[in-house]
CSV table of C-alpha atoms in Angstrom, one decimal:
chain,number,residue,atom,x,y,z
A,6,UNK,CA,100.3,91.9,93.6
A,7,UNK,CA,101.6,93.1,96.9
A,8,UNK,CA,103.4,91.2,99.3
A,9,UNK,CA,104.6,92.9,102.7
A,10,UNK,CA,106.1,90.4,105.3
A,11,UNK,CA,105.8,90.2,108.7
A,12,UNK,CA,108.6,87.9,110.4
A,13,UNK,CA,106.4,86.6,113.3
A,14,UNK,CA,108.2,84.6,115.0
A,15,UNK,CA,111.9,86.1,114.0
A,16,UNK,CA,113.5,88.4,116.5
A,17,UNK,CA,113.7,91.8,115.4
A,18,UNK,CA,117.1,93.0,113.6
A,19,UNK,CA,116.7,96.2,115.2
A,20,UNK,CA,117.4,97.3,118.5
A,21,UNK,CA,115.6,96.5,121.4
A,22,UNK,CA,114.7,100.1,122.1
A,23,UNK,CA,112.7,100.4,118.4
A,24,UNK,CA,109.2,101.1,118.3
A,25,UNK,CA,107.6,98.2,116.5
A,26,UNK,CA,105.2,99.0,113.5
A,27,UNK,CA,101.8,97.0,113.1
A,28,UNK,CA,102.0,94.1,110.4
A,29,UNK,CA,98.7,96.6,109.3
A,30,UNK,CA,100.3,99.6,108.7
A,31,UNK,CA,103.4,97.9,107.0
A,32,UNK,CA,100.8,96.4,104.6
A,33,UNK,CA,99.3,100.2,104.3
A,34,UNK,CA,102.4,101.4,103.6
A,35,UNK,CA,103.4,98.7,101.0
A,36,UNK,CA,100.2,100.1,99.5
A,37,UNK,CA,100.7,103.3,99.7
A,38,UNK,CA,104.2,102.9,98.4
A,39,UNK,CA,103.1,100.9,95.5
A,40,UNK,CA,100.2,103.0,94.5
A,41,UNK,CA,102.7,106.7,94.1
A,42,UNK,CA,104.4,105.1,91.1
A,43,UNK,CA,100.4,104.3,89.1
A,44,UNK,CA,100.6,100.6,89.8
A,45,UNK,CA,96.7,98.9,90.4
A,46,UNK,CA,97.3,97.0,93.3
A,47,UNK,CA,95.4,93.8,92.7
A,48,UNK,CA,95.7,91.9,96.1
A,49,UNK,CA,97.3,93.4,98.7
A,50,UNK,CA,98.4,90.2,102.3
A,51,UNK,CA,100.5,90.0,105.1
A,52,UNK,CA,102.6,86.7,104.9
A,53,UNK,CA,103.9,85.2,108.4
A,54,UNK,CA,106.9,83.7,108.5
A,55,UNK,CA,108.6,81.6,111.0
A,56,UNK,CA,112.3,81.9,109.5
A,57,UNK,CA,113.6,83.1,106.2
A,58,UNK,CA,114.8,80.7,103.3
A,59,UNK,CA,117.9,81.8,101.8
A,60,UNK,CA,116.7,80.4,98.3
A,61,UNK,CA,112.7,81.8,98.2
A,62,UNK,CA,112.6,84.1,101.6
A,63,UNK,CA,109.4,82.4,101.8
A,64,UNK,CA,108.4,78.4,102.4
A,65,UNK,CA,107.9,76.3,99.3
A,66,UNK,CA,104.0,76.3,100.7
A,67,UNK,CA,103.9,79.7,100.6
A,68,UNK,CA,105.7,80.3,97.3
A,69,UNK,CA,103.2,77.9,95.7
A,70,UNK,CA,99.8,79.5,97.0
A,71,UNK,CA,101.4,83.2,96.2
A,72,UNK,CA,101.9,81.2,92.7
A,73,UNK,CA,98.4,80.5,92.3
A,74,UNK,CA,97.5,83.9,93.6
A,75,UNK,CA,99.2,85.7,91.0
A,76,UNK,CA,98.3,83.3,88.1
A,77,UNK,CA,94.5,84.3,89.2
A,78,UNK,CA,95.0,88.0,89.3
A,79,UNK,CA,97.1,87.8,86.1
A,80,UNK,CA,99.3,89.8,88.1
A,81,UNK,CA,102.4,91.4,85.9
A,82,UNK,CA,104.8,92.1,89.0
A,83,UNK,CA,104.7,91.3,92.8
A,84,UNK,CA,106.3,93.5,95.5
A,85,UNK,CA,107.7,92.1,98.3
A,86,UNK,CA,108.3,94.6,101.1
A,87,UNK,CA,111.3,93.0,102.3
A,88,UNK,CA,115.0,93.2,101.1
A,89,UNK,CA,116.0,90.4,98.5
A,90,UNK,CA,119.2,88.9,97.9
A,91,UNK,CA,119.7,88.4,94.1
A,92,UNK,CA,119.2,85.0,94.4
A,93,UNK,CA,116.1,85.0,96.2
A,94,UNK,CA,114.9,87.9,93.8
A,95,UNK,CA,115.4,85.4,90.6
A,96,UNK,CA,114.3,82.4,92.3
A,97,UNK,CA,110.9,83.8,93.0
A,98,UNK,CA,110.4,85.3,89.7
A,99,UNK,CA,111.3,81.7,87.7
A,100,UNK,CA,108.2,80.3,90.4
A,101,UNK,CA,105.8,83.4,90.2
A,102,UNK,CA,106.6,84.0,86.3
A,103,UNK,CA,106.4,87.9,87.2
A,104,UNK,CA,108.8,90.4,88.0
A,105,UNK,CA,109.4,90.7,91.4
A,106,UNK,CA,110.9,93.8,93.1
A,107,UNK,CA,111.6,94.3,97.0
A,108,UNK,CA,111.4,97.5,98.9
A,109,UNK,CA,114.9,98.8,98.1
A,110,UNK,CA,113.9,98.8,94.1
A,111,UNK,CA,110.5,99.7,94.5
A,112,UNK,CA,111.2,103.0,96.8
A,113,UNK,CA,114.4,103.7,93.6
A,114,UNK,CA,111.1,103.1,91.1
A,115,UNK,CA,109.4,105.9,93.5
A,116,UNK,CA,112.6,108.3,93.5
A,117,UNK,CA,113.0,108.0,89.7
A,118,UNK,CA,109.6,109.4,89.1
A,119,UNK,CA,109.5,112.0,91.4
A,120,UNK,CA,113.3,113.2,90.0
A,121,UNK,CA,113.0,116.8,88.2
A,122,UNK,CA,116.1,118.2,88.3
A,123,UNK,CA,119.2,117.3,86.8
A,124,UNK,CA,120.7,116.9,90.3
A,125,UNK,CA,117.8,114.8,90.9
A,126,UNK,CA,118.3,112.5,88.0
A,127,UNK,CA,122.2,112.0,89.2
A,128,UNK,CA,121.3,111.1,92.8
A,129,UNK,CA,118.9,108.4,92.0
A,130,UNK,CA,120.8,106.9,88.8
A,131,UNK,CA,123.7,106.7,91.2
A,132,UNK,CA,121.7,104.8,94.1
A,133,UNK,CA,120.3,102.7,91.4
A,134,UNK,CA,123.6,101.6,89.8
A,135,UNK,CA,125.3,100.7,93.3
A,136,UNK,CA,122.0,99.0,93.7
A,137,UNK,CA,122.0,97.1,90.8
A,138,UNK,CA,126.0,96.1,91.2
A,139,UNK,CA,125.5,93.1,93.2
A,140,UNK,CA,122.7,91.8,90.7
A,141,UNK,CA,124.6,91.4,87.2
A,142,UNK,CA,124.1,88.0,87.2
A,143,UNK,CA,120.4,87.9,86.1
A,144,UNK,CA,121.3,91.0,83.5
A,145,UNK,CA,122.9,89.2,80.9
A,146,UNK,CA,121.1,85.8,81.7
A,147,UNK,CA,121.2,85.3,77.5
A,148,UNK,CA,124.9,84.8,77.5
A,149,UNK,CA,125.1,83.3,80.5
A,150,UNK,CA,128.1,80.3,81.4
A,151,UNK,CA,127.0,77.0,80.0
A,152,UNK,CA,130.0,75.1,80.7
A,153,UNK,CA,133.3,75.5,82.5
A,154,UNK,CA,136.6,75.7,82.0
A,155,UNK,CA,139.3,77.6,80.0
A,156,UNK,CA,139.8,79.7,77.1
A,157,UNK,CA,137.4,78.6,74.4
A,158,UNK,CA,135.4,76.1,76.4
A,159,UNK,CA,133.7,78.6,78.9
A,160,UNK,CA,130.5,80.8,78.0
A,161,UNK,CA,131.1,84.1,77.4
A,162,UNK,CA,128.8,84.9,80.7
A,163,UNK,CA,131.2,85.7,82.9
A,164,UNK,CA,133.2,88.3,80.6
A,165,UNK,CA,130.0,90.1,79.7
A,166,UNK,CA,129.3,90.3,83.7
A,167,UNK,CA,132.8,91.9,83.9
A,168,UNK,CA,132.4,94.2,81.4
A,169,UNK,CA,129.1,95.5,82.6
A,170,UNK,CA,130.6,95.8,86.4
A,171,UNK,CA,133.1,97.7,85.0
A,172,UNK,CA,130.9,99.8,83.2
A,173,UNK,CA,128.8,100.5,85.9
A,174,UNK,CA,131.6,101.5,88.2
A,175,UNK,CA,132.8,103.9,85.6
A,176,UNK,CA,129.5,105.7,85.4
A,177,UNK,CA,129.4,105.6,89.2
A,178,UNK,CA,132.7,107.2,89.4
A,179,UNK,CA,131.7,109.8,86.9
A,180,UNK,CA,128.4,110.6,89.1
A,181,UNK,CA,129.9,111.0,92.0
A,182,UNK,CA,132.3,113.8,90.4
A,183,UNK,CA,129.5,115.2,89.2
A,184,UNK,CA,127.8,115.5,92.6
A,185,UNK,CA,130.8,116.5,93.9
A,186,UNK,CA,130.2,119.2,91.9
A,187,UNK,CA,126.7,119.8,93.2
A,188,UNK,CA,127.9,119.8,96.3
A,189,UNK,CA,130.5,122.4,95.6
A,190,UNK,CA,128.0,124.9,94.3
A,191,UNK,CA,125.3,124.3,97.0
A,192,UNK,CA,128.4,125.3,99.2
A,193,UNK,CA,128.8,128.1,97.7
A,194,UNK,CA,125.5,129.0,97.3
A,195,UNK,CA,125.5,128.7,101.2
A,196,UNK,CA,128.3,130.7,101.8
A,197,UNK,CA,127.1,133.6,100.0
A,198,UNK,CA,123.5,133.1,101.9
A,199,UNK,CA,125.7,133.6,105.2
A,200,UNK,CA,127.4,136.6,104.3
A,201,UNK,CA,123.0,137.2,104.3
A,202,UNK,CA,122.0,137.7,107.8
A,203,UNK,CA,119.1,135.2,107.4
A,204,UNK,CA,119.5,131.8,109.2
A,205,UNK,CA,118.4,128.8,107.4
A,206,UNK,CA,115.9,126.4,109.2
A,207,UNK,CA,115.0,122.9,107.6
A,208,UNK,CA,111.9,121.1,107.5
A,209,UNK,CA,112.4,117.1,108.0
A,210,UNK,CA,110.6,114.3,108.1
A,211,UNK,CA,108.5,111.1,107.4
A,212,UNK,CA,107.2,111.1,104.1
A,213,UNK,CA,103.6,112.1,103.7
A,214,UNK,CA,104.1,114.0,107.1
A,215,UNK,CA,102.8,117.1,105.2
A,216,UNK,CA,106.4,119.0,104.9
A,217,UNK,CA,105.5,120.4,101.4
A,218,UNK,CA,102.1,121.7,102.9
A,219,UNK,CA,103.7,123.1,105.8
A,220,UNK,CA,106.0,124.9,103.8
A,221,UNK,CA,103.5,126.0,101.2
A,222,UNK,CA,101.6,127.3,103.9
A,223,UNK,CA,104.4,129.1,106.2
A,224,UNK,CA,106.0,130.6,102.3
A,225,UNK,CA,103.4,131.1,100.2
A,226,UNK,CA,104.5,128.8,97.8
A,227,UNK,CA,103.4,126.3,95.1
A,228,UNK,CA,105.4,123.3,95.9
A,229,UNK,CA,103.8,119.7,94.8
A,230,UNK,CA,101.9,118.7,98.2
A,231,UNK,CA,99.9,115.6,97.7
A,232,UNK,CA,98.5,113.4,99.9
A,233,UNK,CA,101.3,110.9,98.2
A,234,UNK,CA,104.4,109.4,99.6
A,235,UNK,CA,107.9,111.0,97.9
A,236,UNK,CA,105.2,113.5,96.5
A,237,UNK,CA,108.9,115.7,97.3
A,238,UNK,CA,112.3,115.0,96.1
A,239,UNK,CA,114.2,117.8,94.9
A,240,UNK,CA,115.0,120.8,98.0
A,241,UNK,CA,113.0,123.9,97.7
A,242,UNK,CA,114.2,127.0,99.1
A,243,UNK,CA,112.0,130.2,100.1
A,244,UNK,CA,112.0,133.3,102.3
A,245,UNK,CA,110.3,133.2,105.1
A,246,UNK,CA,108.8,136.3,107.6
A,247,UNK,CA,109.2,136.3,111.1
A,248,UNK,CA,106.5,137.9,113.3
A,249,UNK,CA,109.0,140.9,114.7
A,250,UNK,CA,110.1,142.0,111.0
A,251,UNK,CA,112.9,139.3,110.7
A,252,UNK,CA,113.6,137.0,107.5
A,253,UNK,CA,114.9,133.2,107.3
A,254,UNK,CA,115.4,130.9,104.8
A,255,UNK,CA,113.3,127.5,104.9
A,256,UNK,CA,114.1,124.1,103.1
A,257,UNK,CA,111.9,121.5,101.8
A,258,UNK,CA,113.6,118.2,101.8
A,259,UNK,CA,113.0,114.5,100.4
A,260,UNK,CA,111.1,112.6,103.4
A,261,UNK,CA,112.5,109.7,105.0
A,262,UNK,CA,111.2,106.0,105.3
A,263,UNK,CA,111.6,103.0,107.5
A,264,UNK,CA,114.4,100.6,106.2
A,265,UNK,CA,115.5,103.4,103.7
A,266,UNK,CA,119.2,101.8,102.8
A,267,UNK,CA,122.3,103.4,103.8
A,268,UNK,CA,123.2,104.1,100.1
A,269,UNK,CA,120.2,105.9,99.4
A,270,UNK,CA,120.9,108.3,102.1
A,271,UNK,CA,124.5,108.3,100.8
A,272,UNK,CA,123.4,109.0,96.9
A,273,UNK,CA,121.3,112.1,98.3
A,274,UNK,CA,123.8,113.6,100.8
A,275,UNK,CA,123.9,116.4,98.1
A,276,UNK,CA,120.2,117.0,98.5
A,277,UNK,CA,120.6,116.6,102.6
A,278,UNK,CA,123.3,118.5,103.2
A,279,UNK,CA,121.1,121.5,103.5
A,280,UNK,CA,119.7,119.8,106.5
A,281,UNK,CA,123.2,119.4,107.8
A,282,UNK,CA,123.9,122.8,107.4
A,283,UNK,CA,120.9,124.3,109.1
A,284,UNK,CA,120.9,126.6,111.7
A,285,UNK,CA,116.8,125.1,113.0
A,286,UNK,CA,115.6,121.7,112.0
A,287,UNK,CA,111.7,121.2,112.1
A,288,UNK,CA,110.7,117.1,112.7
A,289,UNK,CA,107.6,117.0,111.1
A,290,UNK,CA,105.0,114.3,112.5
A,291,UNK,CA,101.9,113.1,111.3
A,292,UNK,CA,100.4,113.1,114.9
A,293,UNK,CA,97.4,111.5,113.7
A,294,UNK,CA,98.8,108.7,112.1
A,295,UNK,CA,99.0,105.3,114.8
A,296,UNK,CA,102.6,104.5,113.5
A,297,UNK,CA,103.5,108.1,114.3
A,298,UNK,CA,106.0,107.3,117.3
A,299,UNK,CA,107.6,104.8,115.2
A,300,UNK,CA,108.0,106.6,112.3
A,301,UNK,CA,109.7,109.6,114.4
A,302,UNK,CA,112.5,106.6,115.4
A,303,UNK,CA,112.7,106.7,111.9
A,304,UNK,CA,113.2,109.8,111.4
A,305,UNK,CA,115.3,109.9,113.6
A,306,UNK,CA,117.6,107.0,113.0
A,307,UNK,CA,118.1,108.8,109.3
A,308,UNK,CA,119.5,112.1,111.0
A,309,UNK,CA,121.7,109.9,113.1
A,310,UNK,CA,123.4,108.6,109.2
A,311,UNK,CA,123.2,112.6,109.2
A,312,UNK,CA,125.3,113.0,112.4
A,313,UNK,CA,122.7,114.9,113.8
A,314,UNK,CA,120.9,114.2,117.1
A,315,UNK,CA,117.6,114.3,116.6
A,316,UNK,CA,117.2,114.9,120.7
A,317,UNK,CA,118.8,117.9,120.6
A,318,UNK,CA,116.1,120.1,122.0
A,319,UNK,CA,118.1,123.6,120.7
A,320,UNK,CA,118.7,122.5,117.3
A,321,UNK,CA,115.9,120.0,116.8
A,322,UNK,CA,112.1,121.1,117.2
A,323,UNK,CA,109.2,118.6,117.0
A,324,UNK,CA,106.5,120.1,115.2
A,325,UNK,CA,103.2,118.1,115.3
A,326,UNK,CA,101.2,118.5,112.3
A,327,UNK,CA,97.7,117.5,111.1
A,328,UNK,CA,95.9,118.4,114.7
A,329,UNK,CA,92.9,119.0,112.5
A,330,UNK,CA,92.6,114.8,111.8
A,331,UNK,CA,92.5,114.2,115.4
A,332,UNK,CA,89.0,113.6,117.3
A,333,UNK,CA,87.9,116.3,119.7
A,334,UNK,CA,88.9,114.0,122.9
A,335,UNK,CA,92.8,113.4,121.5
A,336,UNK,CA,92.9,116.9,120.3
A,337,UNK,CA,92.0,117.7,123.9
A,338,UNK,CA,94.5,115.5,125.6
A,339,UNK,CA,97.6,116.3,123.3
A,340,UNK,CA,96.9,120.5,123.7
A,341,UNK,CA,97.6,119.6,127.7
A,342,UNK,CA,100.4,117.7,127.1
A,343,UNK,CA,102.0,120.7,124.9
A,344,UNK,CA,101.5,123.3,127.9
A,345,UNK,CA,105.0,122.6,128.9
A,346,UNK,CA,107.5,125.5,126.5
A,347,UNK,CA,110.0,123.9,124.9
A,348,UNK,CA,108.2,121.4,123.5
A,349,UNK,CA,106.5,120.2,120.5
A,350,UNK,CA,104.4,122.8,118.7
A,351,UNK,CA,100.8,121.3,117.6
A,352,UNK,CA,99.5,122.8,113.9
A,353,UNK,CA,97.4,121.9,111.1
A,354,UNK,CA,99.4,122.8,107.4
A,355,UNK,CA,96.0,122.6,106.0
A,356,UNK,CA,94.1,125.1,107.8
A,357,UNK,CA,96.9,127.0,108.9
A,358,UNK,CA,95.9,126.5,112.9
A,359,UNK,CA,99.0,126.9,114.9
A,360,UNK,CA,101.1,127.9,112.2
A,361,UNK,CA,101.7,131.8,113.9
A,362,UNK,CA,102.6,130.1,116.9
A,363,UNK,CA,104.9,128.3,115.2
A,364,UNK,CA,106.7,130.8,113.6
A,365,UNK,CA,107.0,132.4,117.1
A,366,UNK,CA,108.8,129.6,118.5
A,367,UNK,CA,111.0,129.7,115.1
A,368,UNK,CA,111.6,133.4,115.9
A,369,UNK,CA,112.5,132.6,119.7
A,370,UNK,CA,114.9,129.6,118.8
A,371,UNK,CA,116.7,131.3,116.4
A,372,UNK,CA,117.5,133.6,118.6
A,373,UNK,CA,119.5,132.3,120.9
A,374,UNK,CA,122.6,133.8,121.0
A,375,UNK,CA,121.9,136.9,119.2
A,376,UNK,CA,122.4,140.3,120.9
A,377,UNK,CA,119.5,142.5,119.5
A,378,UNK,CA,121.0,146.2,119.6
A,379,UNK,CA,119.4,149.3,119.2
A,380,UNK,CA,121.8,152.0,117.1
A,381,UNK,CA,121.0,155.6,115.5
A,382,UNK,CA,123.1,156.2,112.6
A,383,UNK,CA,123.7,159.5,110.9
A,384,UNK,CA,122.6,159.7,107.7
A,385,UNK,CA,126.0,160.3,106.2
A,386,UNK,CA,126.6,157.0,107.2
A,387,UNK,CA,125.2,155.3,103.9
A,388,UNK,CA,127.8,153.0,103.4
A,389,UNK,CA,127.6,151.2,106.8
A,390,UNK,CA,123.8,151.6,107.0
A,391,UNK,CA,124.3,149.4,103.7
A,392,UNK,CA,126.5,146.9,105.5
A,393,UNK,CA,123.9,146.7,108.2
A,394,UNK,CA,121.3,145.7,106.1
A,395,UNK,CA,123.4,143.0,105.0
A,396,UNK,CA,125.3,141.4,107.1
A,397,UNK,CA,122.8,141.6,110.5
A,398,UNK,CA,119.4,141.6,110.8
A,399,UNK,CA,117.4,144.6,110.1
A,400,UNK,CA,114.1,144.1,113.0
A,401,UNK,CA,113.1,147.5,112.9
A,402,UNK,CA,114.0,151.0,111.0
A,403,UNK,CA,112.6,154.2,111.7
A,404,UNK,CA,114.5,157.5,109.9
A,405,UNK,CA,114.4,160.7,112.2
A,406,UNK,CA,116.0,164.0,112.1
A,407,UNK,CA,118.6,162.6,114.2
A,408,UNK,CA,119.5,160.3,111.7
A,409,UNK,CA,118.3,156.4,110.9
A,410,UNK,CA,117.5,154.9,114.2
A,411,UNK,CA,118.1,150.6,113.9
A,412,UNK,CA,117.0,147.5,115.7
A,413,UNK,CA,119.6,144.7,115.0
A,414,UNK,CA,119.9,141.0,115.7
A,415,UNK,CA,123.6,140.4,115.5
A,416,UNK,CA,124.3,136.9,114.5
A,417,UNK,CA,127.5,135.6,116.6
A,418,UNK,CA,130.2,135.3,113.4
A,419,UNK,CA,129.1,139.2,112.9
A,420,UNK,CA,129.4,140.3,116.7
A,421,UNK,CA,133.6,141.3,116.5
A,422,UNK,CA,133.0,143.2,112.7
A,423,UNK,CA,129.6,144.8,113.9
A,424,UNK,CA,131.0,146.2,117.6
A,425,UNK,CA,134.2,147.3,114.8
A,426,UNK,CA,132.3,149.1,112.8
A,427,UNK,CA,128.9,149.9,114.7
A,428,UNK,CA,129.7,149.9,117.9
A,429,UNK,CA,130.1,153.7,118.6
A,430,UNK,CA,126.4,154.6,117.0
A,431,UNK,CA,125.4,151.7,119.7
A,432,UNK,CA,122.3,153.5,121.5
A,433,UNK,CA,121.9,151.4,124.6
């Protein structure tokens, strides 16, 4: 049983300037939310509230005919796509006699399926257990307090509650080390990748935007693409060619969500940091989707947790995906708008239509800044030709009798070493 809610009459918590999402594609998204972890979604309604009860979240009238609802469909659990308080969360569930989650637990349901790495498993135990903190009190509801008081006259409630919290924040503590950890290697990991002349561009975006597609499609790679939300959760990594000869590195990452809490982002800064630490960030829109503008404030909004502005027009390109869902006229109307350069670059993942064009403007951002040089180098000079090859990019080769004549993109932390050791074989 699926219960999405639409606060009608309630002002909006979020700023004024946020793009408001259709009670119809909330309840869509419920759905779709719902239906990635293998639940049958027997009834599926938008309930309209006029103001929030701190007990029920919903009106005594409305808790009774979701009641009979659920008795009818024999329904085992109901979602409500709002966040519940603890109290609210048991309250409905003595009414509904079903488990009830809210979005927060159902999207931690999602993330626990989709985890299949070891740092995987950490991130989401960890959001899970900071989650679940606050909600001890309807854990140990067998040895709950039955009376107050001191020494032998209270319940042993309480103590268990304690005990458990304590618990909890020791196995929190002892994730977080080991993330640290994670986090140290991937540092490393990125460190040696730089001393590798390839920069590193990121794919981002809403989830079921059709990253892992994209990526399949620009890498030649097999990773899970479903039309599924969180079909992604653990980074991917692969080599990708650039249409004059050069290499980068792309990154798959987790999508984002609307109302995604601040301690989810937190539990998978791990995972995000490669975002962070890219040189190029593609925003990946569903541009046939109606919601798209809204989820793009999403998007956005998590890369601002992220400290990265997601306006940034040199570090941050819009890449507009799934043009092949679009009906001729739109289709038609949305290639004039993208006439002006600079802007967002229109493909298809699935049929590979505009993906060359893409790489081009991957190619051109990246760039910026980079001297391209051209050098002939004796053939005595193995060593440094070696040095070349790693630590700037190779664009071009060609061995003569005059010796190895290069083409070299100089990243700017290489420029002082390369004009050091290179400079005097520079050509031009």
């Amino acid at each position: 049983m699926l219960v999405p809610i639409h606060t009608g009459a309630r002002p909006s918590e979020t700023d004024a300037g946020d793009i408001a999402r259709t009670p119809e594609a909330q309840l869509a998204e419920a759905v779709g939310l719902t239906e990635a972890i293998d639940l049958d979604v027997v009834g599926a309604f938008i309930v309209r509230l006029s103001q929030l009860r701190p007990a029920t979240l919903f009106g005594k009238g409305k808790v009774e005919e979701i009641k009979l609802r659920v008795a009818t469909e024999k329904a085992d659990l109901v979602v409500v796509d709002h966040a519940l308080s603890p109290v609210q969360q048991r309250n409905l569930e003595k009414e509904w006699g079903a488990k009830v989650l809210d979005r927060t637990a159902l999207i931690l349901e999602i993330f626990g399926a989709r985890a299949r790495t070891r740092e995987g498993a950490l991130q989401v135990e960890l959001a899970h257990l900071k989650w679940q903190k606050s909600r001890l009190v309807r854990t140990w509801t067998h040895l709950e307090r039955q009376r107050g008081g001191f020494g032998f006259l209270g319940g042993p409630g309480e103590t268990q509650i304690e005990a458990d919290r304590r618990l909890i924040q020791e196995r929190i503590a002892r994730i977080e080390r080991d993330l640290e950890e994670v986090k140290r290697t991937r540092g490393l990991h990125r460190a040696n990748r730089k001393k590798v002349p390839h920069p590193t561009v990121a794919l981002v975006g809403y989830t079921n935007a059709g990253k892992s597609t994209l990526f399949n499609r620009l890498t030649d790679a097999d990773v899970l693409s479903q039309d599924l939300l969180f079909a992604t959760l653990d980074p991917t990594l692969r080599r990708i060619k650039l249409p004059h000869g050069g290499e980068a590195i792309l990154s798959d990452t987790v999508g984002f969500i609307s109302d995604l809490p601040t301690h989810l982002v937190a539990a998978f800064r791990a995972t995000l940091e490669e975002v962070v630490a890219a040189d190029l960030i593609l925003h990946v829109r569903d541009i046939s989707h109606p919601d798209s503008d809204a989820q793009a404030a999403d998007v956005a909004t998590t890369l601002d947790l992220l400290d990265i502005d997601a306006r940034d027009g040199r570090r941050v390109v819009e890449v507009w995906n799934k043009i092949d869902a679009l009906d001729p006229e739109r289709r038609a109307r949305l290639q004039t708008s993208l006439a002006e350069a600079g802007g967002p670059v229109a493909v298809s993942a699935l049929t590979g239509e505009g993906t060359d064009a893409l790489l081009a403007r991957i190619e051109a951002e990246l760039s910026v800044g980079r001297a391209v040089r051209r050098l002939v180098v004796p053939v005595t000079e193995g060593e440094l030709i070696a040095w070349l090859h790693r630590s700037v990019e190779v664009i071009g080769r060609q061995d003569t009798d005059d010796g190895v004549r290069l083409e070299v993109r100089i990243p700017p932390r290489q420029a002082d070493l390369f004009r050091a050791r290179a400079g005097r074989y520079v050509a031009d």
